[in-house]
Amino acid sequence: MADNLSETEIVKNIFGNGDENAGIIEDAFDVRIVLRDGGPVAVSKNEGREAEEGLRDDSEAVAKAQNVLDRLREIAESGDRVTRQMTAYFCDLVSEGGENAVKTYSADVICTTAHGRPLKAKTNGQREYVNAIKKDSVVFAIGPAGTGKTYLAVAMAVNAFRNNEVSRIILTRPAVEAGEKLGFLPGDLQNKVDPYLRPLYDALYDIMGADVYMRNFEKGAIEIAPLAYMRGRTLDDAFIILDEAQNTTHEQLKMFLTRLGNGSKAVITGDITQIDLPPDKKSGLRQIQYILKNIEGISFVYLTERDVVRHELVQKIIKAYEKYEEKREERREERKREKWQEK
């Protein structure tokens, strides 16, 4: 238990603001959360009336809810804040049979931000991602927006840099956006590419601090550049991140991967549902999953809407789009069958 934490503070943390965390658990498992002996406990809504005919057996639901409460208590006792999002995530895991995933969920500190805030993987998918980066030289992280693909990669890069595991950090992304060309933007080349690289700047500022970032940038220990700048180089002793890789072509991704030098690690992130390439160009990130599968030292990590750590509405938005795409694909297939039958 973290020092100086009272039982009242722990219970308050578990229940959340306005008891919202307890409400999430109650709604997820159709149980009641009550305080007994000072701690939160899951009980059946029918408690005391189970013997009455026609009342359902809630023992399984109560056990699942208690599983979530027990894990939340461990987190609260460690001094971490129990969030609404964390509670909902655990409920989803347990509801789908992931009791062991909840029990083994851990939140090891990756690194500390410039403001002293510890950074941790918030979901099991993110933890798998972090472990893959520790283990393998090349890691592909594929998943929707908000799953922490870029931010966690930058955190791991900063951690490796601070521990002298690499001598520099290189961050890059293709300068491809929908409906706008670099030549139409004002300023010199740096001004033109900065908007495309802004998410990488933001992550570095948050984790390293602006002053530390600028000192290392001026020394050449940190480099942020568009993907085209990587051609013809060999990148030794570096942690390299390629962001928005769904907007690379087959040739660009091959060029990037063959830049990897001795003592280097590469993390490639992307969302294959948000490809901004022209219709006649195929995404290299789609193809690479088949080209490099089952190669030792290369990992593919697939994050889902369950790993979204932004506003909870982002999860709902992603699910809504997935359902829309599924229905649209079904309609396409139906039209194909109809045309075939007409012939």
mmCIF file of C-alpha atoms in Angstrom:
data_model
loop_
_atom_site.group_PDB
_atom_site.id
_atom_site.type_symbol
_atom_site.label_atom_id
_atom_site.label_comp_id
_atom_site.label_asym_id
_atom_site.label_seq_id
_atom_site.Cartn_x
_atom_site.Cartn_y
_atom_site.Cartn_z
ATOM 1 C CA MET A 1 0.000 0.000 0.000
ATOM 2 C CA ALA A 2 1.257 3.500 -0.825
ATOM 3 C CA ASP A 3 2.413 5.459 2.201
ATOM 4 C CA ASN A 4 -0.119 7.600 4.081
ATOM 5 C CA LEU A 5 -3.168 6.300 2.233
ATOM 6 C CA SER A 6 -6.153 5.840 4.494
ATOM 7 C CA GLU A 7 -8.882 3.263 3.910
ATOM 8 C CA THR A 8 -11.304 6.113 3.271
ATOM 9 C CA GLU A 9 -9.087 7.485 0.483
ATOM 10 C CA ILE A 10 -8.744 4.039 -1.104
ATOM 11 C CA VAL A 11 -12.499 3.423 -1.061
ATOM 12 C CA LYS A 12 -13.194 6.892 -2.449
ATOM 13 C CA ASN A 13 -10.720 6.227 -5.264
ATOM 14 C CA ILE A 14 -12.387 2.906 -6.137
ATOM 15 C CA PHE A 15 -15.909 4.364 -6.142
ATOM 16 C CA GLY A 16 -14.856 7.389 -8.215
ATOM 17 C CA ASN A 17 -16.380 10.848 -8.498
ATOM 18 C CA GLY A 18 -20.044 10.668 -7.627
ATOM 19 C CA ASP A 19 -19.650 6.870 -7.322
ATOM 20 C CA GLU A 20 -19.383 6.673 -11.121
ATOM 21 C CA ASN A 21 -16.966 3.716 -11.058
ATOM 22 C CA ALA A 22 -19.275 1.714 -8.818
ATOM 23 C CA GLY A 23 -22.148 2.577 -11.157
ATOM 24 C CA ILE A 24 -20.235 1.242 -14.162
ATOM 25 C CA ILE A 25 -19.663 -2.094 -12.395
ATOM 26 C CA GLU A 26 -23.286 -2.320 -11.239
ATOM 27 C CA ASP A 27 -24.587 -1.673 -14.766
ATOM 28 C CA ALA A 28 -22.105 -4.094 -16.355
ATOM 29 C CA PHE A 29 -23.014 -7.059 -14.148
ATOM 30 C CA ASP A 30 -26.467 -6.106 -12.827
ATOM 31 C CA VAL A 31 -25.330 -6.240 -9.199
ATOM 32 C CA ARG A 32 -25.069 -3.859 -6.265
ATOM 33 C CA ILE A 33 -21.812 -2.466 -4.845
ATOM 34 C CA VAL A 34 -21.972 -1.937 -1.088
ATOM 35 C CA LEU A 35 -19.537 -1.157 1.724
ATOM 36 C CA ARG A 36 -18.862 -3.940 4.201
ATOM 37 C CA ASP A 37 -16.141 -3.895 6.829
ATOM 38 C CA GLY A 38 -14.962 -0.655 5.252
ATOM 39 C CA GLY A 39 -14.453 -2.040 1.759
ATOM 40 C CA PRO A 40 -16.511 -2.244 -1.434
ATOM 41 C CA VAL A 41 -18.169 -5.614 -2.078
ATOM 42 C CA ALA A 42 -20.325 -6.877 -4.938
ATOM 43 C CA VAL A 43 -23.640 -8.420 -3.898
ATOM 44 C CA SER A 44 -26.679 -9.751 -5.710
ATOM 45 C CA LYS A 45 -29.611 -7.436 -6.249
ATOM 46 C CA ASN A 46 -31.654 -10.307 -4.847
ATOM 47 C CA GLU A 47 -29.551 -10.717 -1.700
ATOM 48 C CA GLY A 48 -31.708 -11.944 1.159
ATOM 49 C CA ARG A 49 -34.418 -13.130 -1.211
ATOM 50 C CA GLU A 50 -32.519 -15.853 -3.142
ATOM 51 C CA ALA A 51 -34.730 -18.592 -1.749
ATOM 52 C CA GLU A 52 -37.832 -17.034 -3.259
ATOM 53 C CA GLU A 53 -39.074 -18.911 -6.280
ATOM 54 C CA GLY A 54 -38.270 -17.450 -9.678
ATOM 55 C CA LEU A 55 -35.262 -15.351 -8.662
ATOM 56 C CA ARG A 56 -32.230 -15.910 -10.834
ATOM 57 C CA ASP A 57 -28.846 -17.070 -9.569
ATOM 58 C CA ASP A 58 -26.526 -14.051 -9.592
ATOM 59 C CA SER A 59 -23.455 -15.834 -8.207
ATOM 60 C CA GLU A 60 -21.504 -15.726 -11.484
ATOM 61 C CA ALA A 61 -22.214 -12.024 -12.048
ATOM 62 C CA VAL A 62 -21.294 -11.231 -8.430
ATOM 63 C CA ALA A 63 -18.016 -13.135 -8.788
ATOM 64 C CA LYS A 64 -17.131 -11.214 -11.955
ATOM 65 C CA ALA A 65 -17.941 -7.869 -10.370
ATOM 66 C CA GLN A 66 -15.865 -8.786 -7.313
ATOM 67 C CA ASN A 67 -12.975 -9.709 -9.598
ATOM 68 C CA VAL A 68 -13.033 -6.171 -11.000
ATOM 69 C CA LEU A 69 -13.320 -4.635 -7.521
ATOM 70 C CA ASP A 70 -10.378 -6.655 -6.205
ATOM 71 C CA ARG A 71 -8.138 -5.487 -9.037
ATOM 72 C CA LEU A 72 -9.244 -1.880 -8.659
ATOM 73 C CA ARG A 73 -8.433 -2.083 -4.970
ATOM 74 C CA GLU A 74 -4.873 -3.219 -5.726
ATOM 75 C CA ILE A 75 -4.460 -0.283 -8.067
ATOM 76 C CA ALA A 76 -5.921 2.167 -5.542
ATOM 77 C CA GLU A 77 -3.663 0.814 -2.787
ATOM 78 C CA SER A 78 -0.622 1.429 -4.994
ATOM 79 C CA GLY A 79 -1.540 5.110 -5.095
ATOM 80 C CA ASP A 80 -2.693 5.200 -8.727
ATOM 81 C CA ARG A 81 -5.963 6.862 -9.637
ATOM 82 C CA VAL A 82 -8.803 4.531 -10.584
ATOM 83 C CA THR A 83 -10.431 6.080 -13.635
ATOM 84 C CA ARG A 84 -13.828 5.640 -15.228
ATOM 85 C CA GLN A 85 -12.106 4.381 -18.382
ATOM 86 C CA MET A 86 -10.035 1.822 -16.467
ATOM 87 C CA THR A 87 -13.141 0.518 -14.691
ATOM 88 C CA ALA A 88 -15.073 0.136 -17.943
ATOM 89 C CA TYR A 89 -12.088 -1.612 -19.552
ATOM 90 C CA PHE A 90 -11.868 -4.179 -16.751
ATOM 91 C CA CYS A 91 -15.617 -4.793 -16.897
ATOM 92 C CA ASP A 92 -15.395 -5.428 -20.645
ATOM 93 C CA LEU A 93 -12.505 -7.863 -20.164
ATOM 94 C CA VAL A 94 -14.271 -9.861 -17.464
ATOM 95 C CA SER A 95 -17.591 -9.871 -19.353
ATOM 96 C CA GLU A 96 -15.846 -11.520 -22.288
ATOM 97 C CA GLY A 97 -14.149 -14.166 -20.157
ATOM 98 C CA GLY A 98 -10.903 -12.335 -19.475
ATOM 99 C CA GLU A 99 -10.783 -12.807 -15.714
ATOM 100 C CA ASN A 100 -7.156 -13.886 -15.882
ATOM 101 C CA ALA A 101 -6.299 -10.873 -18.057
ATOM 102 C CA VAL A 102 -7.639 -8.611 -15.324
ATOM 103 C CA LYS A 103 -5.781 -10.471 -12.585
ATOM 104 C CA THR A 104 -2.487 -10.304 -14.467
ATOM 105 C CA TYR A 105 -2.969 -6.697 -15.609
ATOM 106 C CA SER A 106 0.057 -4.688 -14.559
ATOM 107 C CA ALA A 107 0.994 -1.086 -15.038
ATOM 108 C CA ASP A 108 4.777 -0.911 -14.912
ATOM 109 C CA VAL A 109 6.203 2.574 -15.287
ATOM 110 C CA ILE A 110 7.734 3.099 -18.742
ATOM 111 C CA CYS A 111 9.270 6.462 -17.946
ATOM 112 C CA THR A 112 8.503 9.716 -16.154
ATOM 113 C CA THR A 113 7.381 12.868 -17.939
ATOM 114 C CA ALA A 114 9.033 16.249 -17.548
ATOM 115 C CA HIS A 115 6.344 17.077 -14.956
ATOM 116 C CA GLY A 116 7.068 13.966 -12.890
ATOM 117 C CA ARG A 117 4.043 12.014 -14.094
ATOM 118 C CA PRO A 118 4.718 8.269 -14.468
ATOM 119 C CA LEU A 119 3.783 6.840 -17.861
ATOM 120 C CA LYS A 120 2.257 3.362 -17.883
ATOM 121 C CA ALA A 121 0.541 1.026 -20.311
ATOM 122 C CA LYS A 122 -3.179 1.422 -19.593
ATOM 123 C CA THR A 123 -4.495 -1.731 -21.287
ATOM 124 C CA ASN A 124 -3.246 -5.255 -21.892
ATOM 125 C CA GLY A 125 -2.944 -4.412 -25.583
ATOM 126 C CA GLN A 126 -0.668 -1.499 -24.751
ATOM 127 C CA ARG A 127 1.333 -3.703 -22.394
ATOM 128 C CA GLU A 128 1.823 -6.237 -25.209
ATOM 129 C CA TYR A 129 2.988 -3.363 -27.415
ATOM 130 C CA VAL A 130 5.519 -2.135 -24.836
ATOM 131 C CA ASN A 131 6.845 -5.656 -24.247
ATOM 132 C CA ALA A 132 7.245 -6.186 -27.996
ATOM 133 C CA ILE A 133 9.344 -3.014 -28.240
ATOM 134 C CA LYS A 134 11.551 -4.241 -25.397
ATOM 135 C CA LYS A 135 12.002 -7.645 -27.038
ATOM 136 C CA ASP A 136 12.282 -7.080 -30.795
ATOM 137 C CA SER A 137 14.273 -4.818 -33.091
ATOM 138 C CA VAL A 138 11.366 -3.980 -35.403
ATOM 139 C CA VAL A 139 7.798 -3.567 -34.142
ATOM 140 C CA PHE A 140 4.684 -2.712 -36.136
ATOM 141 C CA ALA A 141 1.780 -1.254 -34.129
ATOM 142 C CA ILE A 142 -1.464 -1.266 -36.102
ATOM 143 C CA GLY A 143 -4.667 0.093 -34.638
ATOM 144 C CA PRO A 144 -7.214 2.911 -34.549
ATOM 145 C CA ALA A 145 -6.722 6.476 -33.380
ATOM 146 C CA GLY A 146 -6.368 7.031 -29.654
ATOM 147 C CA THR A 147 -4.723 3.723 -28.752
ATOM 148 C CA GLY A 148 -1.411 5.354 -27.776
ATOM 149 C CA LYS A 149 0.609 3.986 -30.703
ATOM 150 C CA THR A 150 2.710 7.121 -31.212
ATOM 151 C CA TYR A 151 2.859 8.316 -27.633
ATOM 152 C CA LEU A 152 4.010 4.989 -26.197
ATOM 153 C CA ALA A 153 6.621 4.619 -28.939
ATOM 154 C CA VAL A 154 8.005 8.069 -28.088
ATOM 155 C CA ALA A 155 7.976 7.174 -24.373
ATOM 156 C CA MET A 156 9.973 4.007 -25.063
ATOM 157 C CA ALA A 157 12.389 5.978 -27.255
ATOM 158 C CA VAL A 158 12.965 8.583 -24.534
ATOM 159 C CA ASN A 159 13.459 5.825 -21.959
ATOM 160 C CA ALA A 160 16.068 4.111 -24.168
ATOM 161 C CA PHE A 161 17.801 7.447 -24.747
ATOM 162 C CA ARG A 162 17.886 8.310 -21.032
ATOM 163 C CA ASN A 163 19.326 4.857 -20.256
ATOM 164 C CA ASN A 164 22.029 5.304 -22.933
ATOM 165 C CA GLU A 165 20.703 2.321 -24.876
ATOM 166 C CA VAL A 166 20.706 4.506 -28.005
ATOM 167 C CA SER A 167 22.548 7.712 -28.822
ATOM 168 C CA ARG A 168 19.767 9.443 -30.738
ATOM 169 C CA ILE A 169 16.055 9.478 -31.451
ATOM 170 C CA ILE A 170 14.765 9.793 -35.001
ATOM 171 C CA LEU A 171 11.092 10.403 -35.670
ATOM 172 C CA THR A 172 9.608 10.519 -39.129
ATOM 173 C CA ARG A 173 6.319 10.320 -40.962
ATOM 174 C CA PRO A 174 5.210 10.628 -44.584
ATOM 175 C CA ALA A 175 4.087 14.134 -45.546
ATOM 176 C CA VAL A 176 0.745 12.967 -46.901
ATOM 177 C CA GLU A 177 -2.532 14.604 -45.971
ATOM 178 C CA ALA A 178 -5.991 14.621 -47.485
ATOM 179 C CA GLY A 179 -6.670 17.510 -49.851
ATOM 180 C CA GLU A 180 -3.565 19.595 -49.193
ATOM 181 C CA LYS A 181 -0.117 19.696 -50.775
ATOM 182 C CA LEU A 182 3.144 20.841 -49.177
ATOM 183 C CA GLY A 183 3.742 23.353 -51.955
ATOM 184 C CA PHE A 184 0.560 25.247 -51.095
ATOM 185 C CA LEU A 185 1.639 25.893 -47.502
ATOM 186 C CA PRO A 186 3.490 29.133 -46.615
ATOM 187 C CA GLY A 187 7.117 29.393 -45.447
ATOM 188 C CA ASP A 188 10.335 27.472 -46.028
ATOM 189 C CA LEU A 189 10.626 23.680 -46.119
ATOM 190 C CA GLN A 190 10.767 23.355 -42.306
ATOM 191 C CA ASN A 191 7.616 25.471 -41.973
ATOM 192 C CA LYS A 192 5.922 23.314 -44.592
ATOM 193 C CA VAL A 193 6.638 19.981 -42.910
ATOM 194 C CA ASP A 194 6.161 21.070 -39.271
ATOM 195 C CA PRO A 195 2.344 20.685 -39.320
ATOM 196 C CA TYR A 196 2.736 17.059 -40.421
ATOM 197 C CA LEU A 197 5.213 16.356 -37.622
ATOM 198 C CA ARG A 198 3.379 18.238 -34.856
ATOM 199 C CA PRO A 199 2.088 15.100 -33.021
ATOM 200 C CA LEU A 200 5.697 13.950 -32.631
ATOM 201 C CA TYR A 201 6.790 17.336 -31.274
ATOM 202 C CA ASP A 202 3.891 17.336 -28.816
ATOM 203 C CA ALA A 203 4.794 13.895 -27.445
ATOM 204 C CA LEU A 204 8.454 14.827 -27.031
ATOM 205 C CA TYR A 205 7.630 18.139 -25.328
ATOM 206 C CA ASP A 206 5.329 16.381 -22.872
ATOM 207 C CA ILE A 207 7.748 13.591 -21.996
ATOM 208 C CA MET A 208 11.128 15.375 -22.167
ATOM 209 C CA GLY A 209 10.188 18.986 -21.561
ATOM 210 C CA ALA A 210 10.727 21.779 -24.087
ATOM 211 C CA ASP A 211 14.159 22.829 -22.763
ATOM 212 C CA VAL A 212 15.632 19.316 -22.707
ATOM 213 C CA TYR A 213 14.170 18.630 -26.130
ATOM 214 C CA MET A 214 15.705 21.795 -27.612
ATOM 215 C CA ARG A 215 19.159 21.068 -26.153
ATOM 216 C CA ASN A 216 19.173 17.557 -27.603
ATOM 217 C CA PHE A 217 17.688 18.742 -30.893
ATOM 218 C CA GLU A 218 20.454 21.337 -31.299
ATOM 219 C CA LYS A 219 23.091 18.665 -30.559
ATOM 220 C CA GLY A 220 21.595 16.411 -33.223
ATOM 221 C CA ALA A 221 20.543 13.767 -30.679
ATOM 222 C CA ILE A 222 16.921 14.200 -31.725
ATOM 223 C CA GLU A 223 15.831 14.443 -35.328
ATOM 224 C CA ILE A 224 12.313 14.941 -36.654
ATOM 225 C CA ALA A 225 11.981 14.878 -40.421
ATOM 226 C CA PRO A 226 9.698 13.771 -43.249
ATOM 227 C CA LEU A 227 10.196 10.252 -44.553
ATOM 228 C CA ALA A 228 11.843 11.431 -47.785
ATOM 229 C CA TYR A 229 14.854 12.572 -45.726
ATOM 230 C CA MET A 230 15.636 8.968 -44.767
ATOM 231 C CA ARG A 231 16.660 7.886 -48.275
ATOM 232 C CA GLY A 232 20.332 6.946 -48.681
ATOM 233 C CA ARG A 233 21.102 6.924 -44.943
ATOM 234 C CA THR A 234 22.199 4.199 -42.530
ATOM 235 C CA LEU A 235 20.790 4.782 -39.061
ATOM 236 C CA ASP A 236 23.086 3.283 -36.412
ATOM 237 C CA ASP A 237 22.573 3.304 -32.626
ATOM 238 C CA ALA A 238 19.184 4.994 -32.940
ATOM 239 C CA PHE A 239 15.585 4.561 -31.853
ATOM 240 C CA ILE A 240 13.588 5.261 -35.006
ATOM 241 C CA ILE A 241 9.831 5.815 -35.128
ATOM 242 C CA LEU A 242 7.863 5.895 -38.370
ATOM 243 C CA ASP A 243 4.436 7.334 -37.638
ATOM 244 C CA GLU A 244 1.331 7.238 -39.877
ATOM 245 C CA ALA A 245 2.858 4.372 -41.857
ATOM 246 C CA GLN A 246 -0.486 3.589 -43.511
ATOM 247 C CA ASN A 247 0.360 6.522 -45.805
ATOM 248 C CA THR A 248 3.609 4.980 -47.050
ATOM 249 C CA THR A 249 3.820 3.168 -50.360
ATOM 250 C CA HIS A 250 5.367 -0.280 -50.713
ATOM 251 C CA GLU A 251 8.594 1.311 -51.994
ATOM 252 C CA GLN A 252 8.765 3.920 -49.224
ATOM 253 C CA LEU A 253 8.309 1.381 -46.442
ATOM 254 C CA LYS A 254 10.950 -0.887 -47.954
ATOM 255 C CA MET A 255 13.315 2.088 -48.168
ATOM 256 C CA PHE A 256 12.695 2.955 -44.517
ATOM 257 C CA LEU A 257 13.169 -0.567 -43.176
ATOM 258 C CA THR A 258 16.466 -0.993 -45.027
ATOM 259 C CA ARG A 259 17.877 2.118 -43.263
ATOM 260 C CA LEU A 260 18.121 0.192 -39.986
ATOM 261 C CA GLY A 261 21.716 0.059 -38.759
ATOM 262 C CA ASN A 262 23.633 -1.630 -35.941
ATOM 263 C CA GLY A 263 22.302 -1.104 -32.421
ATOM 264 C CA SER A 264 19.073 0.426 -33.696
ATOM 265 C CA LYS A 265 15.406 -0.260 -33.026
ATOM 266 C CA ALA A 266 12.476 0.714 -35.245
ATOM 267 C CA VAL A 267 8.806 1.148 -34.349
ATOM 268 C CA ILE A 268 6.306 1.608 -37.170
ATOM 269 C CA THR A 269 2.804 2.797 -36.308
ATOM 270 C CA GLY A 270 -0.311 3.188 -38.416
ATOM 271 C CA ASP A 271 -4.060 2.870 -38.806
ATOM 272 C CA ILE A 272 -5.024 1.008 -41.968
ATOM 273 C CA THR A 273 -8.574 2.387 -41.747
ATOM 274 C CA GLN A 274 -7.284 5.938 -42.345
ATOM 275 C CA ILE A 275 -5.268 5.766 -45.554
ATOM 276 C CA ASP A 276 -4.873 9.135 -47.321
ATOM 277 C CA LEU A 277 -2.939 7.893 -50.348
ATOM 278 C CA PRO A 278 -4.310 8.507 -53.862
ATOM 279 C CA PRO A 279 -6.595 5.722 -55.146
ATOM 280 C CA ASP A 280 -3.894 4.397 -57.481
ATOM 281 C CA LYS A 281 -1.403 3.917 -54.607
ATOM 282 C CA LYS A 282 -1.476 0.905 -52.279
ATOM 283 C CA SER A 283 -0.540 1.219 -48.633
ATOM 284 C CA GLY A 284 2.794 -0.380 -47.813
ATOM 285 C CA LEU A 285 1.566 -1.078 -44.290
ATOM 286 C CA ARG A 286 -1.169 -3.362 -45.618
ATOM 287 C CA GLN A 287 1.279 -5.362 -47.722
ATOM 288 C CA ILE A 288 4.064 -5.588 -45.148
ATOM 289 C CA GLN A 289 1.925 -7.718 -42.836
ATOM 290 C CA TYR A 290 2.201 -10.575 -45.336
ATOM 291 C CA ILE A 291 5.762 -9.913 -46.477
ATOM 292 C CA LEU A 292 7.399 -9.912 -43.032
ATOM 293 C CA LYS A 293 5.196 -12.277 -41.046
ATOM 294 C CA ASN A 294 6.943 -14.997 -39.015
ATOM 295 C CA ILE A 295 10.371 -13.320 -39.202
ATOM 296 C CA GLU A 296 12.269 -13.541 -35.918
ATOM 297 C CA GLY A 297 13.014 -10.142 -34.411
ATOM 298 C CA ILE A 298 9.958 -8.531 -36.025
ATOM 299 C CA SER A 299 6.645 -8.183 -34.163
ATOM 300 C CA PHE A 300 3.178 -7.120 -35.257
ATOM 301 C CA VAL A 301 0.944 -5.774 -32.474
ATOM 302 C CA TYR A 302 -2.731 -5.152 -33.241
ATOM 303 C CA LEU A 303 -4.519 -2.668 -31.009
ATOM 304 C CA THR A 304 -8.321 -2.336 -31.030
ATOM 305 C CA GLU A 305 -10.984 0.100 -29.885
ATOM 306 C CA ARG A 306 -10.662 -1.525 -26.449
ATOM 307 C CA ASP A 307 -7.184 0.013 -26.190
ATOM 308 C CA VAL A 308 -8.397 3.558 -26.862
ATOM 309 C CA VAL A 309 -7.251 5.841 -24.040
ATOM 310 C CA ARG A 310 -8.727 9.101 -25.273
ATOM 311 C CA HIS A 311 -12.257 10.248 -24.473
ATOM 312 C CA GLU A 312 -14.601 7.260 -24.070
ATOM 313 C CA LEU A 313 -16.664 8.571 -26.990
ATOM 314 C CA VAL A 314 -13.724 7.748 -29.288
ATOM 315 C CA GLN A 315 -14.341 4.041 -28.630
ATOM 316 C CA LYS A 316 -18.006 4.446 -29.560
ATOM 317 C CA ILE A 317 -17.091 6.401 -32.702
ATOM 318 C CA ILE A 318 -14.658 3.697 -33.826
ATOM 319 C CA LYS A 319 -17.230 0.947 -33.213
ATOM 320 C CA ALA A 320 -19.867 2.917 -35.133
ATOM 321 C CA TYR A 321 -17.547 3.287 -38.122
ATOM 322 C CA GLU A 322 -16.673 -0.421 -38.008
ATOM 323 C CA LYS A 323 -20.363 -1.362 -38.084
ATOM 324 C CA TYR A 324 -20.941 1.061 -40.957
ATOM 325 C CA GLU A 325 -18.046 -0.430 -42.950
ATOM 326 C CA GLU A 326 -19.292 -3.967 -42.275
ATOM 327 C CA LYS A 327 -22.781 -3.117 -43.507
ATOM 328 C CA ARG A 328 -21.381 -1.349 -46.556
ATOM 329 C CA GLU A 329 -19.274 -4.403 -47.376
ATOM 330 C CA GLU A 330 -22.330 -6.634 -46.964
ATOM 331 C CA ARG A 331 -24.263 -4.428 -49.391
ATOM 332 C CA ARG A 332 -21.402 -4.631 -51.907
ATOM 333 C CA GLU A 333 -21.387 -8.421 -51.710
ATOM 334 C CA GLU A 334 -25.158 -8.524 -52.043
ATOM 335 C CA ARG A 335 -25.038 -6.366 -55.189
ATOM 336 C CA LYS A 336 -22.354 -8.633 -56.649
ATOM 337 C CA ARG A 337 -24.535 -11.698 -56.037
ATOM 338 C CA GLU A 338 -27.532 -9.986 -57.618
ATOM 339 C CA LYS A 339 -25.532 -9.079 -60.748
ATOM 340 C CA TRP A 340 -24.180 -12.613 -60.968
ATOM 341 C CA GLN A 341 -27.700 -14.068 -60.703
ATOM 342 C CA GLU A 342 -28.941 -11.676 -63.421
ATOM 343 C CA LYS A 343 -26.273 -13.049 -65.765
#
